[in-house]
CSV table of C-alpha atoms in Angstrom, one decimal:
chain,number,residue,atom,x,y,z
Q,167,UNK,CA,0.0,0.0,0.0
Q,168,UNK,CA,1.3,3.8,-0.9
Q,169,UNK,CA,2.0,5.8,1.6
Q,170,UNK,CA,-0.8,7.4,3.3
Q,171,UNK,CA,-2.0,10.5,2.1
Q,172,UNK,CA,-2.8,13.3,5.1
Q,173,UNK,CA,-6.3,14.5,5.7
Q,174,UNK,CA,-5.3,17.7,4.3
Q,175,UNK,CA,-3.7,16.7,1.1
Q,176,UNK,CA,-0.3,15.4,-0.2
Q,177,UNK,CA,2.2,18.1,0.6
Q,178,UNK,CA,3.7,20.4,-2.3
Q,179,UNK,CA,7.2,20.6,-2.3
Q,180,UNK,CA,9.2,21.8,-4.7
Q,181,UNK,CA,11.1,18.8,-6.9
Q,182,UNK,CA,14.7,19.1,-5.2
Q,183,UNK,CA,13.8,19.6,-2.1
Q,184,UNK,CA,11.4,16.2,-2.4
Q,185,UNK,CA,14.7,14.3,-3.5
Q,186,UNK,CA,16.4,15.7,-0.9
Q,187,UNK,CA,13.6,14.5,1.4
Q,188,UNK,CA,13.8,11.1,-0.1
Q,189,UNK,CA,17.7,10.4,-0.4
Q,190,UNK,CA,18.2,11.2,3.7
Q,191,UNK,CA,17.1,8.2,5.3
Q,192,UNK,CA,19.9,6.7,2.6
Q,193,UNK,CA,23.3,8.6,3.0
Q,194,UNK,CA,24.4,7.3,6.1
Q,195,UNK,CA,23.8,3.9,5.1
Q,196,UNK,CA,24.8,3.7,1.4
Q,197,UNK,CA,28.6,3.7,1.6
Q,198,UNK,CA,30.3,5.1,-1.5
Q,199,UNK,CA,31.6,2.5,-3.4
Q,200,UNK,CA,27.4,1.1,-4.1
Q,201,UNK,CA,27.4,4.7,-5.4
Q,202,UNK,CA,30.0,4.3,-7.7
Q,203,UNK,CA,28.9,0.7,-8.7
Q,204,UNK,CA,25.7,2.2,-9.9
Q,205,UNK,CA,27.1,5.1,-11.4
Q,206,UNK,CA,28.7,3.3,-13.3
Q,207,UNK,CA,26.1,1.0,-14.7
Q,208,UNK,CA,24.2,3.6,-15.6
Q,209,UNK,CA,27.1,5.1,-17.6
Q,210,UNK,CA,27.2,1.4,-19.2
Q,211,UNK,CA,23.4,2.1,-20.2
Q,212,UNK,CA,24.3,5.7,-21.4
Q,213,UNK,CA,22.3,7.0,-18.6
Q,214,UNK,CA,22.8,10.4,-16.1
Q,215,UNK,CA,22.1,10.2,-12.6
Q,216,UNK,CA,23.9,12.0,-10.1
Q,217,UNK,CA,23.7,13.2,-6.5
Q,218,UNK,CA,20.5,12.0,-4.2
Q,219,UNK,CA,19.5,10.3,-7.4
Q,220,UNK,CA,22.4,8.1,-7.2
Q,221,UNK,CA,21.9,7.9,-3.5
Q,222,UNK,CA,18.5,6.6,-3.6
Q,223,UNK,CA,18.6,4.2,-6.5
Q,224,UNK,CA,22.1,2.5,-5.1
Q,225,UNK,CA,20.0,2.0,-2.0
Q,226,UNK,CA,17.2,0.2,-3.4
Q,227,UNK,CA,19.6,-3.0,-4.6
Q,228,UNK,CA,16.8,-5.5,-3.7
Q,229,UNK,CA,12.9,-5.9,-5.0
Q,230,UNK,CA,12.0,-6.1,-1.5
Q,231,UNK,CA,13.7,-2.6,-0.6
Q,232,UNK,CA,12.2,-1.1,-3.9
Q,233,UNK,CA,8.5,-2.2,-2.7
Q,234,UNK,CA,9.5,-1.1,0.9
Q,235,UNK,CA,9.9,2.4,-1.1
Q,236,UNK,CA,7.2,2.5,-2.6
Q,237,UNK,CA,5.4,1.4,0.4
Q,238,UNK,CA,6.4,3.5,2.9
Q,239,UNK,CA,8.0,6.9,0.4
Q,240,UNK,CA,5.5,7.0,-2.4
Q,241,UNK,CA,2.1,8.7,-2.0
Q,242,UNK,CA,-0.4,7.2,-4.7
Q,243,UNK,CA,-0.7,9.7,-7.9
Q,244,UNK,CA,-4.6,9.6,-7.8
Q,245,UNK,CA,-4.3,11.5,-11.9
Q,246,UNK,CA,-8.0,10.0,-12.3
Q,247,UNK,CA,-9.9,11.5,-8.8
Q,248,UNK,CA,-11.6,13.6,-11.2
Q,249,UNK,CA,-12.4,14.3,-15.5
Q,250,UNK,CA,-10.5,17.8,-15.0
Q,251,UNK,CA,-7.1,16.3,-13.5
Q,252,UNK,CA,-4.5,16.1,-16.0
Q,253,UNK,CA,-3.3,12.2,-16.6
Q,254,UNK,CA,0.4,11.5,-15.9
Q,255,UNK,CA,3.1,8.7,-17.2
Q,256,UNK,CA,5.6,10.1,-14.7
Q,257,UNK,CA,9.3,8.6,-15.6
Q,258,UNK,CA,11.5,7.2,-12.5
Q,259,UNK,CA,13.7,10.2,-12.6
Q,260,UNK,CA,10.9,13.0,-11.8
Q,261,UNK,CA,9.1,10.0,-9.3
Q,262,UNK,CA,11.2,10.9,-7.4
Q,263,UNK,CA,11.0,14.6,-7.4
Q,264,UNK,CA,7.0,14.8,-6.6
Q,265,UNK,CA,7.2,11.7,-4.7
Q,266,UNK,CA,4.2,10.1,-6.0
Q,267,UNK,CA,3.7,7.3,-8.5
Q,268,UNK,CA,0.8,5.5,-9.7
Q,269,UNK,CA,0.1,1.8,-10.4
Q,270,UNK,CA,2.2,2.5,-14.0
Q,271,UNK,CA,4.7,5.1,-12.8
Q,272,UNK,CA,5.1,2.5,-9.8
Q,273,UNK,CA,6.0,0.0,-12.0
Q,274,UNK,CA,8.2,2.0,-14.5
Q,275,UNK,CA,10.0,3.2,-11.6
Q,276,UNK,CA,10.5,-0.4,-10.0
Q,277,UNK,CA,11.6,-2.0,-13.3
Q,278,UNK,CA,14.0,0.8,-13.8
Q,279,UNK,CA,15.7,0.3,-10.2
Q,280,UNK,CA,15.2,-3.5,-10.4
Q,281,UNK,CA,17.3,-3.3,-13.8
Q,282,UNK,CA,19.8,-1.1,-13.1
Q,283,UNK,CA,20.9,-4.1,-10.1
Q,284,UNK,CA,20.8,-6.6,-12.6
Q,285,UNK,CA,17.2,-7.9,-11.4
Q,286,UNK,CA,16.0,-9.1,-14.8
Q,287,UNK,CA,13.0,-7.4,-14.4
Q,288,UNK,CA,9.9,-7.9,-16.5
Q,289,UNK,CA,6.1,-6.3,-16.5
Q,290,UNK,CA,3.5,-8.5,-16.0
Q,291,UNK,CA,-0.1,-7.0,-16.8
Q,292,UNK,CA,-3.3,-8.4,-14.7
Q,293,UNK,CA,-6.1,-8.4,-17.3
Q,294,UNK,CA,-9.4,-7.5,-15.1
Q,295,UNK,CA,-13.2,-6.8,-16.3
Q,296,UNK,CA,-14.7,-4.2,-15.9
Q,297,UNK,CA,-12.5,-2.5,-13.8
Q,298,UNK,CA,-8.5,-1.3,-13.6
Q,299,UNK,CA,-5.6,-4.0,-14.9
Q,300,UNK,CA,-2.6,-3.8,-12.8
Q,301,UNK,CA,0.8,-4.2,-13.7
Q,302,UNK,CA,3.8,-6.1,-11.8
Q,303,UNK,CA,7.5,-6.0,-12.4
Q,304,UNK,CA,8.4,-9.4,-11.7
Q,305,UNK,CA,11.8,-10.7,-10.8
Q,306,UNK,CA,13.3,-14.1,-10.4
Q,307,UNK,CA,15.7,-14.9,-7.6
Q,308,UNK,CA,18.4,-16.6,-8.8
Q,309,UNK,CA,19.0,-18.5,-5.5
Q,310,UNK,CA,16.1,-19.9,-5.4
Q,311,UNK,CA,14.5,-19.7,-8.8
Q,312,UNK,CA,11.6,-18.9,-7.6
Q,313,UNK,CA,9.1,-15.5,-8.8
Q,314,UNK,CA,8.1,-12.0,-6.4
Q,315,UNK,CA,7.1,-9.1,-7.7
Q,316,UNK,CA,7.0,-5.3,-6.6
Q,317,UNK,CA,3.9,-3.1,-7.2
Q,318,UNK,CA,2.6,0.2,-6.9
Q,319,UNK,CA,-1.4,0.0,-5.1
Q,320,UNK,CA,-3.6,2.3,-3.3
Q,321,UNK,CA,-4.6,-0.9,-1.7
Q,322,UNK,CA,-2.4,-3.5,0.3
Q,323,UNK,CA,-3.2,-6.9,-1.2
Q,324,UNK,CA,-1.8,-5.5,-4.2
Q,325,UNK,CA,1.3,-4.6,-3.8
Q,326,UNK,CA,4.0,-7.0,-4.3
Q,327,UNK,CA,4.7,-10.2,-3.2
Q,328,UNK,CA,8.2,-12.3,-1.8
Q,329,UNK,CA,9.9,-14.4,-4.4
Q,330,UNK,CA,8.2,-17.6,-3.4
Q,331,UNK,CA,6.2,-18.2,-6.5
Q,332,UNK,CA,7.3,-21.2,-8.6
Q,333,UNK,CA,5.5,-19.8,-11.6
Q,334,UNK,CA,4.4,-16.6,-13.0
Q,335,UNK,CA,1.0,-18.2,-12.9
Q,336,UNK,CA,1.3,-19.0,-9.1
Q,337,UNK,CA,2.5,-15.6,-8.5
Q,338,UNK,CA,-0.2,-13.9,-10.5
Q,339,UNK,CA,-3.2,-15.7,-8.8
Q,340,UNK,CA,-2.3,-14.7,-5.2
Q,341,UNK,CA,-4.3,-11.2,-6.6
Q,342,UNK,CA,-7.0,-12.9,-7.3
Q,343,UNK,CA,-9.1,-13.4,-4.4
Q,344,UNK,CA,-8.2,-9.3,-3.5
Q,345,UNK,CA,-8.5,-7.8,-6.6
Q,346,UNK,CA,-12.9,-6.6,-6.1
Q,347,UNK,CA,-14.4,-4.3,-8.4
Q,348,UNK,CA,-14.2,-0.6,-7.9
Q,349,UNK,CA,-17.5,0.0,-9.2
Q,350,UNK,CA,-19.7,-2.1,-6.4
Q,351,UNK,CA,-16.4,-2.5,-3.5
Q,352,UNK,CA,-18.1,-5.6,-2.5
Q,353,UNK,CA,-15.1,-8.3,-1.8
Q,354,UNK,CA,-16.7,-10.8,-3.6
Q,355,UNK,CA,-16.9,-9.3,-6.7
Q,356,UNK,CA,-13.8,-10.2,-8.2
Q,357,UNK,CA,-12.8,-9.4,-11.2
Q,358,UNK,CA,-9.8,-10.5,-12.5
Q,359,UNK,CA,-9.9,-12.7,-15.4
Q,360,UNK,CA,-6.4,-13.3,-16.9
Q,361,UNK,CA,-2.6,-12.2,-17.3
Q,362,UNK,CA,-0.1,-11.1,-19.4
Q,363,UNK,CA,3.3,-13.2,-20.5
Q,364,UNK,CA,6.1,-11.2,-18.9
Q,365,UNK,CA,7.4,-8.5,-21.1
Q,366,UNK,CA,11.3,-7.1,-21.1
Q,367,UNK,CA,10.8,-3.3,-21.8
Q,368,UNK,CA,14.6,-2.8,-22.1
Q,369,UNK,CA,14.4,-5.2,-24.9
Q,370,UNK,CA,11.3,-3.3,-25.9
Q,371,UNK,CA,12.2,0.2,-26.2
Q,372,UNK,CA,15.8,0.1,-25.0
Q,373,UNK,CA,17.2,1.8,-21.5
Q,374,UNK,CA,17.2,5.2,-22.3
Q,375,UNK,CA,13.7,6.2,-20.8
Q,376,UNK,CA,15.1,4.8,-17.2
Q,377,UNK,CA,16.8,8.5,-17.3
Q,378,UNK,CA,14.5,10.4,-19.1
Q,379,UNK,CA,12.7,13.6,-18.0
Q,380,UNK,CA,9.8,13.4,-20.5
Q,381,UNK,CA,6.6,11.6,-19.3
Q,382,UNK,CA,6.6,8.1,-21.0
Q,383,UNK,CA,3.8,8.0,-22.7
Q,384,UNK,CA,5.3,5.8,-25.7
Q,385,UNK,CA,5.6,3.0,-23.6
Q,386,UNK,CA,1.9,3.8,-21.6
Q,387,UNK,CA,0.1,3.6,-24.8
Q,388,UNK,CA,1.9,0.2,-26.6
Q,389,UNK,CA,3.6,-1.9,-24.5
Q,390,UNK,CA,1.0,-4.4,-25.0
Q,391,UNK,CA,0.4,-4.9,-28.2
Q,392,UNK,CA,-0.6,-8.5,-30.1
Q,393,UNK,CA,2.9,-9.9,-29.5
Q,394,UNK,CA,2.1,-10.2,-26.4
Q,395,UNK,CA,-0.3,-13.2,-25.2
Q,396,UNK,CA,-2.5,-13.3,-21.9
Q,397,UNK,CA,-3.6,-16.6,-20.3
Q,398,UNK,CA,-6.8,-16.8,-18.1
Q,399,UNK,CA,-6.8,-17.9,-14.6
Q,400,UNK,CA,-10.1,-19.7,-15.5
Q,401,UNK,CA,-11.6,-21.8,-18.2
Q,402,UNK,CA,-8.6,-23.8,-20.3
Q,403,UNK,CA,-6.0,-22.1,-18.5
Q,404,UNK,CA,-3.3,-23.2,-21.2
Q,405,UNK,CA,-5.0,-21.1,-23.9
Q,406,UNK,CA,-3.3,-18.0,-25.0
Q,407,UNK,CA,-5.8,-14.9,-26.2
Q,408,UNK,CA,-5.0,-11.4,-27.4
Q,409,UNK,CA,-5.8,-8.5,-24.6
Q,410,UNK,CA,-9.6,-8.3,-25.7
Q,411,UNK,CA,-9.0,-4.8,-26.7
Q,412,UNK,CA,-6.4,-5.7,-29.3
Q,413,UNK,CA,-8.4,-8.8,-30.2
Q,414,UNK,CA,-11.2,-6.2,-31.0
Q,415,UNK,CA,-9.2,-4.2,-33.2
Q,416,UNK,CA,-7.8,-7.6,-35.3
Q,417,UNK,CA,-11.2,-8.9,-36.2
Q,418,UNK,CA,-12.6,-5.5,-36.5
Q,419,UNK,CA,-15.2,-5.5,-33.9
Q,420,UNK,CA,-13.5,-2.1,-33.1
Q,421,UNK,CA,-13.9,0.3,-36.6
Q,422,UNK,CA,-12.4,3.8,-36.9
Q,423,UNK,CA,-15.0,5.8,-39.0
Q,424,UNK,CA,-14.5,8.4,-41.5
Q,425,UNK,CA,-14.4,11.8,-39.2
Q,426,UNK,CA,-11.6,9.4,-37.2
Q,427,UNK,CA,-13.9,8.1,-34.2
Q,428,UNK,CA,-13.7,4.5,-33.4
Q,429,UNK,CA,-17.3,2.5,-33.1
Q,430,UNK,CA,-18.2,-1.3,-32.3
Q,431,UNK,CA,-19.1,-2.8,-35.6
Q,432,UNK,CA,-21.9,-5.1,-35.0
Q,433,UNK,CA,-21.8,-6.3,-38.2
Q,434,UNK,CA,-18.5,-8.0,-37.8
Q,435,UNK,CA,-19.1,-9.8,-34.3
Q,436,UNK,CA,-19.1,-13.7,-34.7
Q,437,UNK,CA,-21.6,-16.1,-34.8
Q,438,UNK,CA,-24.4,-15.4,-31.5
Q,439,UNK,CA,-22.5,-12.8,-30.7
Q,440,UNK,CA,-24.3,-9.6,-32.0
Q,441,UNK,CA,-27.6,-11.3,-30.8
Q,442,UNK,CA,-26.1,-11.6,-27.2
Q,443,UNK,CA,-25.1,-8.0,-27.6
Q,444,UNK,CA,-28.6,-6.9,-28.3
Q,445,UNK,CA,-29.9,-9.1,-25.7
Q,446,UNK,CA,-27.7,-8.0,-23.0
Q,447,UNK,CA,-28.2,-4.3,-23.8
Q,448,UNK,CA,-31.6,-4.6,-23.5
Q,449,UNK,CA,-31.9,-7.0,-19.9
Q,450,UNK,CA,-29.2,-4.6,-18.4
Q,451,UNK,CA,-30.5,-1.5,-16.6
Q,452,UNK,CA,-30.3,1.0,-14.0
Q,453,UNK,CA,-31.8,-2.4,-11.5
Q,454,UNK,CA,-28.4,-4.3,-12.0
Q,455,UNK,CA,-26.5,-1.4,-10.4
Q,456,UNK,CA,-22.7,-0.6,-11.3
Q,457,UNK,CA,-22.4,-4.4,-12.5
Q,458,UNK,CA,-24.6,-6.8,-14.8
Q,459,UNK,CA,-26.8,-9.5,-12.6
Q,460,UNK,CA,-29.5,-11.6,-13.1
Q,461,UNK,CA,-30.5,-12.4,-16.4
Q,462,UNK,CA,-27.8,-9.7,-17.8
Q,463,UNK,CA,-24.8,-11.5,-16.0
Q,464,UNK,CA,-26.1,-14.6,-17.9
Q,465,UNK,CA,-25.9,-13.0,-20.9
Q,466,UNK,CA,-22.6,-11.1,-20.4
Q,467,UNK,CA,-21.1,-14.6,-19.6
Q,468,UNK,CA,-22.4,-16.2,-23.0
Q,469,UNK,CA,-21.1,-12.9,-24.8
Q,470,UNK,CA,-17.6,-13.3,-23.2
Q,471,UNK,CA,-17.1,-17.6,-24.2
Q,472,UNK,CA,-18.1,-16.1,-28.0
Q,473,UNK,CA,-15.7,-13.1,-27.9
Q,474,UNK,CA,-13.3,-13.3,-24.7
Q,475,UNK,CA,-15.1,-9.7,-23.5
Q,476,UNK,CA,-18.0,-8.1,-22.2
Q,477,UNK,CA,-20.5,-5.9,-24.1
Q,478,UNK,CA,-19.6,-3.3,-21.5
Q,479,UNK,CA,-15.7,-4.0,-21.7
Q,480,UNK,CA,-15.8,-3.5,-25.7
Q,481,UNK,CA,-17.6,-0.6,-25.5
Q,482,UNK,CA,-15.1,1.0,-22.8
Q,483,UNK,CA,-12.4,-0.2,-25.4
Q,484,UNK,CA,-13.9,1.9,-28.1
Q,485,UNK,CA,-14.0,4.7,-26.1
Q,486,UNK,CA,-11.1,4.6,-24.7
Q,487,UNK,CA,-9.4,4.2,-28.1
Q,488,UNK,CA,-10.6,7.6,-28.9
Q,489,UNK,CA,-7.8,9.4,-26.5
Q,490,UNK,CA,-5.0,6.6,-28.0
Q,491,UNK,CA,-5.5,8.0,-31.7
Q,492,UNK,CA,-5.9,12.4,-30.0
Q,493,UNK,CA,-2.6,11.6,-28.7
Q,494,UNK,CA,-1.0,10.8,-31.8
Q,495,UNK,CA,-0.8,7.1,-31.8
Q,496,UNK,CA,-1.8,4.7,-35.1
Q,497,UNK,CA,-3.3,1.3,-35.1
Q,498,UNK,CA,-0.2,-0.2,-36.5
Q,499,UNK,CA,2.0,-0.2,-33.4
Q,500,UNK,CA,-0.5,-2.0,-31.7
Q,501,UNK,CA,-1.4,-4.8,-34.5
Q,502,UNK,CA,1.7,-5.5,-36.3
């Protein structure tokens, strides 16, 4: 869990005085040569740090201190508690001058330490329905060749986990149970429904946005694209799918129109499946509350075994699509 935000607010400070803040429960105990080891990885990577920053990252030289940062340091970057607050893609460097990350910024800031130690890092997205995915950075321990993870959450059973985990899988399902919806906040509504093969984003797009200053938006808006397979936690386990909203794009249940605005084509659902759209659209109404039931969650679960998605989900999708294509993004680095 972040750290806790006070009743009046998260503090403003301004950004060097924040690293300041964060590198002094560090210089006593880092001792100089761990500086210089680090400095000069990063030089290896054709990376800049210097100072605090230096201080700070040589002291996080485990995945269990780098969650014990973000645990304890890191105030959650709440960029969606309303439409009018700007959305962020903070890179590790400025994280740690406002001292606040969210669940992306948490993990772009965790891979970056975890690789600068030689952690091996890779991101590991939860698919969920109808609510927020979540994203891990996922280490092996070498010792023990065994899987943890470190995390970035506003809530504490989702934060990261030991290395203890024989499997991504095993790893990955220990957030099932916690991970509830944040539409209803009942427990038992749990909806989690799948995960992401573990992705090496140095590989990817290289090291130099570990030191960058510019928001990381490139990386936000495609790191999962359809080279990248999800398994579900339920129902045939071993069977790879595309993240539904790439799967949408690919057999064109997600058009882009002529003035640019994406739409669900009907037409192009399979077989069933634009009749359980109708269907569900019509059972589902303001009784259900935030989340199908009854006759509706019936449908929604025949809809989803034709299409691996929700009528609700694909319709989010091609929202959301809309602010993927404003900022300047194509199709084609998505679906190769």
């Amino acid at each position: 869990m972040s750290k806790p935000i006070p009743k009046e607010g998260i503090p403003r400070v301004p950004p060097e005085e924040k690293l300041r803040e964060l590198a002094t429960p560090y210089r006593e105990a880092v001792g100089p040569a761990a500086v210089r080891r680090l400095e000069a990885r990063c030089d290896g990577l054709g990376l800049r740090f210097a100072g605090d920053e230096l201080v700070i990252l040589a002291a996080l030289d485990t995945p269990a201190k780098v969650q014990q940062f973000l645990s304890a340091e890191l105030y959650y970057n709440d960029d969606h508690a309303s439409v009018d607050q700007e959305e962020t893609a903070t890179p590790p460097r400025l994280v740690l001058r406002t001292g606040m990350a969210h669940c992306f910024e948490g993990a772009m800031f965790a891979y970056a330490v975890n690789h600068l130690h030689g952690h091996e890092p890779r991101l590991v997205m939860l698919e969920a329905s109808q609510d927020a995915d979540h994203n891990l950075v996922v280490c092996r321990d070498p010792a023990t060749g065994l899987y943890g993870a470190t995390a970035q959450s506003r809530y504490p059973g989702l934060v990261g986990r030991p290395a203890e985990y024989a499997t991504t899988r095993a790893l990955a399902e220990t957030y099932v149970p916690l991970y509830y919806s944040d539409r209803t906040l009942d427990p038992k509504d749990l909806t989690l429904v799948g995960f992401s093969e573990p992705v090496d984003l140095v590989a990817k797009y290289s090291a130099g946005w570990i030191g960058s200053d510019e928001p990381l938006w490139d990386i936000y808006y495609t790191y999962i694209d359809d080279s990248v397979l999800f398994r579900y936690f339920f129902d045939d386990p071993g069977r790879p799918h595309l993240y539904p909203a790439l799967r949408a794009l690919k057999e064109n249940w997600i058009r882009i129109d002529a003035a640019g605005e994406p739409f669900v084509s009907l037409g192009d659902l399979p077989a069933g499946a634009r009749e359980a759209w109708d269907a569900f659209w019509k059972a589902y109404g303001p009784d259900d509350g935030p989340r199908p039931r009854g006759r509706a969650r019936e449908i929604e679960q025949a809809f989803f075994r034709l299409t691996g998605t929700t009528p609700i989900d694909l319709d989010d999708n091609a929202f959301d699509l809309q602010f993927f294509l404003a900022a300047g993004y194509r199709i084609d680095q998505l679906i190769k």
